[in-house]
PDB file of C-alpha atoms in Angstrom:
ATOM      1  CA  GLY A 245     -23.607  -2.195 -13.240  1.00  0.00           C
ATOM      2  CA  LYS A 246     -21.436  -3.460 -10.429  1.00  0.00           C
ATOM      3  CA  LYS A 247     -20.092   0.359  -9.416  1.00  0.00           C
ATOM      4  CA  ALA A 248     -23.983   1.188  -8.783  1.00  0.00           C
ATOM      5  CA  ASP A 249     -24.706  -2.056  -6.969  1.00  0.00           C
ATOM      6  CA  ASP A 250     -21.455  -1.374  -4.661  1.00  0.00           C
ATOM      7  CA  LEU A 251     -22.341   2.072  -4.110  1.00  0.00           C
ATOM      8  CA  GLU A 252     -26.106   0.876  -3.498  1.00  0.00           C
ATOM      9  CA  THR A 253     -24.770  -1.886  -1.042  1.00  0.00           C
ATOM     10  CA  VAL A 254     -22.852   0.607   0.815  1.00  0.00           C
ATOM     11  CA  ARG A 255     -25.675   3.137   1.600  1.00  0.00           C
ATOM     12  CA  LYS A 256     -28.233   0.054   2.168  1.00  0.00           C
ATOM     13  CA  ASN A 257     -25.235  -0.999   5.049  1.00  0.00           C
ATOM     14  CA  GLY A 258     -24.502   2.334   6.453  1.00  0.00           C
ATOM     15  CA  LYS A 259     -21.210   2.236   6.041  1.00  0.00           C
ATOM     16  CA  LEU A 260     -18.108   2.208   3.622  1.00  0.00           C
ATOM     17  CA  VAL A 261     -15.862  -0.771   4.920  1.00  0.00           C
ATOM     18  CA  VAL A 262     -12.203   0.486   3.930  1.00  0.00           C
ATOM     19  CA  GLY A 263      -8.889  -1.901   3.610  1.00  0.00           C
ATOM     20  CA  ILE A 264      -5.560  -0.522   4.978  1.00  0.00           C
ATOM     21  CA  THR A 265      -2.549  -1.391   6.162  1.00  0.00           C
ATOM     22  CA  GLU A 266      -1.119   0.754   9.413  1.00  0.00           C
ATOM     23  CA  PHE A 267       1.546   3.563   7.783  1.00  0.00           C
ATOM     24  CA  ALA A 268       1.948   6.783   8.680  1.00  0.00           C
ATOM     25  CA  PRO A 269       1.524   9.187   7.140  1.00  0.00           C
ATOM     26  CA  MET A 270      -0.965   7.722   5.085  1.00  0.00           C
ATOM     27  CA  ASP A 271      -3.211   5.230   7.666  1.00  0.00           C
ATOM     28  CA  TYR A 272      -2.396   5.306  11.289  1.00  0.00           C
ATOM     29  CA  ARG A 273      -3.919   5.908  14.762  1.00  0.00           C
ATOM     30  CA  ASP A 274      -3.844   8.839  17.096  1.00  0.00           C
ATOM     31  CA  ALA A 275      -3.621   8.566  21.180  1.00  0.00           C
ATOM     32  CA  ASP A 276      -7.261   7.922  21.066  1.00  0.00           C
ATOM     33  CA  LYS A 277      -6.882   5.003  18.784  1.00  0.00           C
ATOM     34  CA  ASN A 278      -8.837   6.193  15.826  1.00  0.00           C
ATOM     35  CA  TRP A 279      -7.615   6.219  12.433  1.00  0.00           C
ATOM     36  CA  ILE A 280      -5.967   9.232  10.883  1.00  0.00           C
ATOM     37  CA  GLY A 281      -3.561  10.189   8.166  1.00  0.00           C
ATOM     38  CA  PHE A 282      -3.448  11.042   4.577  1.00  0.00           C
ATOM     39  CA  ASP A 283      -5.511   8.438   3.178  1.00  0.00           C
ATOM     40  CA  ALA A 284      -7.995   8.185   6.620  1.00  0.00           C
ATOM     41  CA  ASP A 285      -8.574  11.584   6.451  1.00  0.00           C
ATOM     42  CA  ALA A 286      -9.953  11.263   2.916  1.00  0.00           C
ATOM     43  CA  ALA A 287     -11.639   7.839   3.473  1.00  0.00           C
ATOM     44  CA  SER A 288     -13.347   9.472   5.959  1.00  0.00           C
ATOM     45  CA  ALA A 289     -14.406  12.861   3.979  1.00  0.00           C
ATOM     46  CA  PHE A 290     -15.466  10.202   1.379  1.00  0.00           C
ATOM     47  CA  ALA A 291     -17.668   8.197   3.444  1.00  0.00           C
ATOM     48  CA  ALA A 292     -19.301  11.494   4.938  1.00  0.00           C
ATOM     49  CA  TYR A 293     -19.883  13.000   1.597  1.00  0.00           C
ATOM     50  CA  LEU A 294     -21.831   9.585   0.657  1.00  0.00           C
ATOM     51  CA  GLY A 295     -23.786  10.077   4.226  1.00  0.00           C
ATOM     52  CA  VAL A 296     -22.779   6.710   5.580  1.00  0.00           C
ATOM     53  CA  GLU A 297     -20.074   5.727   8.335  1.00  0.00           C
ATOM     54  CA  VAL A 298     -16.423   5.109   7.763  1.00  0.00           C
ATOM     55  CA  GLU A 299     -15.221   1.459   9.494  1.00  0.00           C
ATOM     56  CA  PHE A 300     -11.020   0.878   8.665  1.00  0.00           C
ATOM     57  CA  SER A 301     -10.456  -2.867   8.079  1.00  0.00           C
ATOM     58  CA  LEU A 302      -6.680  -3.945   8.893  1.00  0.00           C
ATOM     59  CA  ILE A 303      -5.830  -6.199   5.851  1.00  0.00           C
ATOM     60  CA  ASP A 304      -3.098  -8.148   4.336  1.00  0.00           C
ATOM     61  CA  TRP A 305      -1.831  -6.342   1.524  1.00  0.00           C
ATOM     62  CA  ASP A 306      -0.793  -9.162  -0.597  1.00  0.00           C
ATOM     63  CA  ARG A 307      -4.998 -10.490   0.050  1.00  0.00           C
ATOM     64  CA  LYS A 308      -6.536  -7.030  -0.934  1.00  0.00           C
ATOM     65  CA  THR A 309      -7.848  -8.160  -4.091  1.00  0.00           C
ATOM     66  CA  PHE A 310      -9.421 -11.321  -2.688  1.00  0.00           C
ATOM     67  CA  GLU A 311     -10.980  -9.336   0.504  1.00  0.00           C
ATOM     68  CA  LEU A 312     -12.459  -6.662  -2.381  1.00  0.00           C
ATOM     69  CA  GLU A 313     -13.957  -9.951  -4.154  1.00  0.00           C
ATOM     70  CA  ALA A 314     -15.151 -11.539  -1.160  1.00  0.00           C
ATOM     71  CA  GLY A 315     -16.902  -8.166  -0.132  1.00  0.00           C
ATOM     72  CA  THR A 316     -15.225  -8.263   3.356  1.00  0.00           C
ATOM     73  CA  ILE A 317     -14.255  -4.555   2.022  1.00  0.00           C
ATOM     74  CA  ASP A 318     -15.777  -2.059  -0.128  1.00  0.00           C
ATOM     75  CA  CYS A 319     -12.683  -0.328  -0.979  1.00  0.00           C
ATOM     76  CA  VAL A 320      -8.921  -0.181  -0.152  1.00  0.00           C
ATOM     77  CA  TRP A 321      -7.793   3.502   0.484  1.00  0.00           C
ATOM     78  CA  ASN A 322      -4.011   2.931   1.179  1.00  0.00           C
ATOM     79  CA  GLY A 323      -1.695   4.969  -1.219  1.00  0.00           C
ATOM     80  CA  MET A 324      -1.516   2.162  -3.888  1.00  0.00           C
ATOM     81  CA  THR A 325       0.502   2.509  -6.993  1.00  0.00           C
ATOM     82  CA  LEU A 326      -1.833   2.174  -9.962  1.00  0.00           C
ATOM     83  CA  THR A 327       0.012  -0.859 -11.924  1.00  0.00           C
ATOM     84  CA  SER A 328      -1.700  -2.345 -14.606  1.00  0.00           C
ATOM     85  CA  GLU A 329      -2.094  -5.740 -12.410  1.00  0.00           C
ATOM     86  CA  VAL A 330      -3.971  -3.457  -9.931  1.00  0.00           C
ATOM     87  CA  THR A 331      -5.887  -1.669 -12.899  1.00  0.00           C
ATOM     88  CA  SER A 332      -7.104  -4.864 -14.317  1.00  0.00           C
ATOM     89  CA  ALA A 333      -8.056  -6.663 -10.846  1.00  0.00           C
ATOM     90  CA  MET A 334     -10.225  -3.491  -9.495  1.00  0.00           C
ATOM     91  CA  ALA A 335     -11.791  -0.069 -10.283  1.00  0.00           C
ATOM     92  CA  CYS A 336      -9.868   2.563  -9.554  1.00  0.00           C
ATOM     93  CA  SER A 337     -10.213   6.258  -9.012  1.00  0.00           C
ATOM     94  CA  ASN A 338      -7.962   8.814 -10.654  1.00  0.00           C
ATOM     95  CA  ALA A 339      -4.455   8.966  -8.594  1.00  0.00           C
ATOM     96  CA  TYR A 340      -4.631  11.734  -6.443  1.00  0.00           C
ATOM     97  CA  CYS A 341      -0.987  11.803  -5.107  1.00  0.00           C
ATOM     98  CA  ASN A 342       2.548  10.803  -6.827  1.00  0.00           C
ATOM     99  CA  ASN A 343       4.070   7.791  -6.139  1.00  0.00           C
ATOM    100  CA  ALA A 344       7.506   6.924  -7.117  1.00  0.00           C
ATOM    101  CA  GLN A 345       9.618   3.958  -6.387  1.00  0.00           C
ATOM    102  CA  VAL A 346      12.858   4.902  -4.237  1.00  0.00           C
ATOM    103  CA  VAL A 347      15.671   2.685  -3.012  1.00  0.00           C
ATOM    104  CA  VAL A 348      16.702   3.410   0.695  1.00  0.00           C
ATOM    105  CA  VAL A 349      19.972   2.546   1.517  1.00  0.00           C
ATOM    106  CA  LYS A 350      22.351   3.746   4.781  1.00  0.00           C
ATOM    107  CA  ALA A 351      23.185   7.452   4.411  1.00  0.00           C
ATOM    108  CA  ASP A 352      27.111   6.510   4.793  1.00  0.00           C
ATOM    109  CA  VAL A 353      27.247   4.191   1.082  1.00  0.00           C
ATOM    110  CA  ALA A 354      24.385   6.453  -0.470  1.00  0.00           C
ATOM    111  CA  ASP A 355      27.039   7.789  -3.100  1.00  0.00           C
ATOM    112  CA  GLN A 356      28.096   4.215  -4.107  1.00  0.00           C
ATOM    113  CA  TYR A 357      24.517   3.622  -5.385  1.00  0.00           C
ATOM    114  CA  GLN A 358      23.410   5.947  -7.641  1.00  0.00           C
ATOM    115  CA  THR A 359      22.592   4.033 -10.437  1.00  0.00           C
ATOM    116  CA  VAL A 360      20.079   0.824 -11.148  1.00  0.00           C
ATOM    117  CA  GLU A 361      22.833  -1.173 -12.452  1.00  0.00           C
ATOM    118  CA  SER A 362      25.117  -0.295  -9.089  1.00  0.00           C
ATOM    119  CA  LEU A 363      22.189  -1.921  -7.069  1.00  0.00           C
ATOM    120  CA  SER A 364      22.521  -5.684  -8.611  1.00  0.00           C
ATOM    121  CA  ASP A 365      25.344  -6.418  -6.005  1.00  0.00           C
ATOM    122  CA  LEU A 366      22.724  -5.562  -2.665  1.00  0.00           C
ATOM    123  CA  ALA A 367      20.418  -7.999  -0.916  1.00  0.00           C
ATOM    124  CA  PHE A 368      16.717  -5.849  -0.505  1.00  0.00           C
ATOM    125  CA  ALA A 369      14.283  -5.926   1.785  1.00  0.00           C
ATOM    126  CA  VAL A 370      10.362  -5.220  -0.297  1.00  0.00           C
ATOM    127  CA  GLU A 371       7.080  -4.955   0.758  1.00  0.00           C
ATOM    128  CA  ALA A 372       5.232  -7.877   0.027  1.00  0.00           C
ATOM    129  CA  GLY A 373       2.771  -7.263  -2.758  1.00  0.00           C
ATOM    130  CA  SER A 374       3.756  -3.556  -3.443  1.00  0.00           C
ATOM    131  CA  ALA A 375       5.002  -1.886  -6.528  1.00  0.00           C
ATOM    132  CA  GLY A 376       8.427  -2.083  -5.114  1.00  0.00           C
ATOM    133  CA  GLU A 377       8.185  -5.739  -4.983  1.00  0.00           C
ATOM    134  CA  SER A 378       7.103  -5.718  -8.535  1.00  0.00           C
ATOM    135  CA  ALA A 379      10.104  -3.432  -9.590  1.00  0.00           C
ATOM    136  CA  ILE A 380      12.704  -5.299  -8.416  1.00  0.00           C
ATOM    137  CA  SER A 381      11.564  -8.881  -9.653  1.00  0.00           C
ATOM    138  CA  GLU A 382      10.525  -7.172 -13.354  1.00  0.00           C
ATOM    139  CA  ASP A 383      13.651  -4.355 -13.679  1.00  0.00           C
ATOM    140  CA  GLU A 384      16.094  -6.593 -16.010  1.00  0.00           C
ATOM    141  CA  SER A 385      19.342  -5.199 -13.894  1.00  0.00           C
ATOM    142  CA  LEU A 386      17.895  -6.007 -10.644  1.00  0.00           C
ATOM    143  CA  SER A 387      16.428  -9.335 -11.682  1.00  0.00           C
ATOM    144  CA  GLN A 388      18.961 -11.365 -10.487  1.00  0.00           C
ATOM    145  CA  ALA A 389      19.206  -9.507  -6.960  1.00  0.00           C
ATOM    146  CA  ASP A 390      18.413 -10.978  -3.752  1.00  0.00           C
ATOM    147  CA  TYR A 391      15.306  -9.743  -1.775  1.00  0.00           C
ATOM    148  CA  VAL A 392      13.279 -10.724   0.835  1.00  0.00           C
ATOM    149  CA  SER A 393       9.164  -9.697   1.094  1.00  0.00           C
ATOM    150  CA  LYS A 394       8.103  -8.260   4.324  1.00  0.00           C
ATOM    151  CA  SER A 395       4.540  -8.082   5.163  1.00  0.00           C
ATOM    152  CA  VAL A 396       5.006  -4.126   6.025  1.00  0.00           C
ATOM    153  CA  GLN A 397       7.178  -1.486   5.184  1.00  0.00           C
ATOM    154  CA  THR A 398       8.562  -0.337   8.379  1.00  0.00           C
ATOM    155  CA  ASP A 399      10.261  -3.922   8.545  1.00  0.00           C
ATOM    156  CA  CYS A 400      11.773  -3.015   5.607  1.00  0.00           C
ATOM    157  CA  LEU A 401      13.408  -0.170   7.031  1.00  0.00           C
ATOM    158  CA  MET A 402      14.135  -2.096   9.945  1.00  0.00           C
ATOM    159  CA  GLU A 403      16.568  -4.805   8.195  1.00  0.00           C
ATOM    160  CA  VAL A 404      18.223  -1.725   6.183  1.00  0.00           C
ATOM    161  CA  ALA A 405      18.835  -0.195   9.547  1.00  0.00           C
ATOM    162  CA  ALA A 406      20.081  -3.568  10.934  1.00  0.00           C
ATOM    163  CA  GLY A 407      22.558  -4.681   8.213  1.00  0.00           C
ATOM    164  CA  THR A 408      20.653  -7.424   7.128  1.00  0.00           C
ATOM    165  CA  ALA A 409      19.387  -5.875   4.100  1.00  0.00           C
ATOM    166  CA  GLY A 410      21.491  -3.605   2.176  1.00  0.00           C
ATOM    167  CA  ALA A 411      18.272  -1.404   0.589  1.00  0.00           C
TER     168      ALA A 411
END
């Protein structure tokens, strides 16, 4: 089967190529430019368990499924939310941490936004291809909300900090 072939390929190549995006505390570089973080450390330990080296590859999160299908990476290890879209497109491990979608607004207005309905007038910044983007586009009470997609999550937070996005 496919899973056995994938494992055989990884062992034959002597390395596990892991698709990631840079986002602390999941995947980021230390002072010596080595990848560390919750996911990077777990991926490194898994590669060691398999008896192979680990190689981290920065990917465009929107193209994760394409990267897997093209064989440019062996797996994605990046705090990925196991949506039905994800689980139907790729083989997935069991979830190893809880992941919830949250809305971030400036602290001085947080008390005004305590229900989903109260968010409908805000302009959002969301990470492209993320569960957050799916949530805003699929939630009936937010389906009319304006939002802009950003390639990295930190850019979304910068939009809120700058006031160019409300959430």
